[in-house]
Amino acid sequence: RILMIIGALVSSITAIMPTFFGKPFLSQYETTLTLPILGHIHVTTITLFELGILFSVVGVIVTVMLSLSGGRS
């Protein structure tokens, strides 16, 4: 259940945030991060949005599986 909430929040914030800066809903921003071991990593807001969707889907699947197995959700 927590994964669904986190996923929904991450996706919603990523989608709505550009409107506060005068950009259209779901606008893309991108940057490059330099990490010591991994080197240069290209990061976009689409990646964060997709990560939120992933968390939501995994949360739903885990909740359904726990419900079907009789475990607690």
CSV table of C-alpha atoms in Angstrom, one decimal:
chain,number,residue,atom,x,y,z
A,1,ARG,CA,0.0,0.0,0.0
A,2,ILE,CA,2.9,2.4,0.8
A,3,LEU,CA,4.4,1.8,-2.7
A,4,MET,CA,1.2,2.8,-4.4
A,5,ILE,CA,1.1,6.0,-2.4
A,6,ILE,CA,4.7,6.9,-3.0
A,7,GLY,CA,4.3,6.1,-6.7
A,8,ALA,CA,1.2,8.2,-7.1
A,9,LEU,CA,2.9,11.1,-5.3
A,10,VAL,CA,6.1,10.9,-7.4
A,11,SER,CA,4.1,10.8,-10.6
A,12,SER,CA,1.7,13.5,-9.6
A,13,ILE,CA,4.5,15.9,-8.4
A,14,THR,CA,6.5,15.3,-11.6
A,15,ALA,CA,3.5,15.9,-13.8
A,16,ILE,CA,2.3,19.1,-12.0
A,17,MET,CA,5.6,20.7,-11.1
A,18,PRO,CA,6.2,22.4,-14.5
A,19,THR,CA,2.9,24.3,-14.2
A,20,PHE,CA,4.4,26.3,-11.3
A,21,PHE,CA,7.1,27.5,-13.6
A,22,GLY,CA,4.8,28.6,-16.4
A,23,LYS,CA,5.4,25.5,-18.5
A,24,PRO,CA,2.7,23.1,-19.8
A,25,PHE,CA,1.5,20.1,-17.8
A,26,LEU,CA,4.0,17.1,-18.1
A,27,SER,CA,6.8,19.2,-19.6
A,28,GLN,CA,10.2,17.5,-19.7
A,29,TYR,CA,13.3,18.8,-17.9
A,30,GLU,CA,16.7,17.1,-18.2
A,31,THR,CA,20.1,17.3,-16.6
A,32,THR,CA,23.3,15.4,-16.4
A,33,LEU,CA,24.6,14.2,-13.1
A,34,THR,CA,28.3,13.3,-12.5
A,35,LEU,CA,28.7,10.5,-10.0
A,36,PRO,CA,32.1,9.2,-8.8
A,37,ILE,CA,31.7,5.5,-9.7
A,38,LEU,CA,29.0,5.7,-12.5
A,39,GLY,CA,30.3,8.7,-14.3
A,40,HIS,CA,27.9,10.9,-16.2
A,41,ILE,CA,24.2,10.0,-16.0
A,42,HIS,CA,21.5,11.7,-18.1
A,43,VAL,CA,18.4,12.2,-16.0
A,44,THR,CA,15.0,13.5,-17.1
A,45,THR,CA,11.7,14.1,-15.4
A,46,ILE,CA,10.3,11.3,-17.6
A,47,THR,CA,12.5,8.9,-15.7
A,48,LEU,CA,11.0,10.1,-12.4
A,49,PHE,CA,7.5,9.9,-13.8
A,50,GLU,CA,8.1,6.3,-15.0
A,51,LEU,CA,9.6,5.4,-11.6
A,52,GLY,CA,6.4,6.6,-9.9
A,53,ILE,CA,4.3,4.5,-12.3
A,54,LEU,CA,6.6,1.5,-11.5
A,55,PHE,CA,6.1,1.9,-7.8
A,56,SER,CA,2.3,2.2,-8.2
A,57,VAL,CA,2.1,-0.9,-10.4
A,58,VAL,CA,4.3,-3.0,-8.1
A,59,GLY,CA,2.3,-1.8,-5.1
A,60,VAL,CA,-1.0,-2.9,-6.7
A,61,ILE,CA,0.4,-6.3,-7.7
A,62,VAL,CA,1.8,-6.9,-4.2
A,63,THR,CA,-1.6,-5.8,-2.6
A,64,VAL,CA,-3.6,-8.1,-4.9
A,65,MET,CA,-1.2,-11.0,-4.3
A,66,LEU,CA,-1.4,-10.5,-0.5
A,67,SER,CA,-5.2,-10.3,-0.7
A,68,LEU,CA,-5.5,-13.5,-2.7
A,69,SER,CA,-3.1,-15.4,-0.4
A,70,GLY,CA,-4.9,-14.3,2.7
A,71,GLY,CA,-2.0,-12.2,4.1
A,72,ARG,CA,-2.3,-8.7,5.4
A,73,SER,CA,-2.1,-5.8,3.0
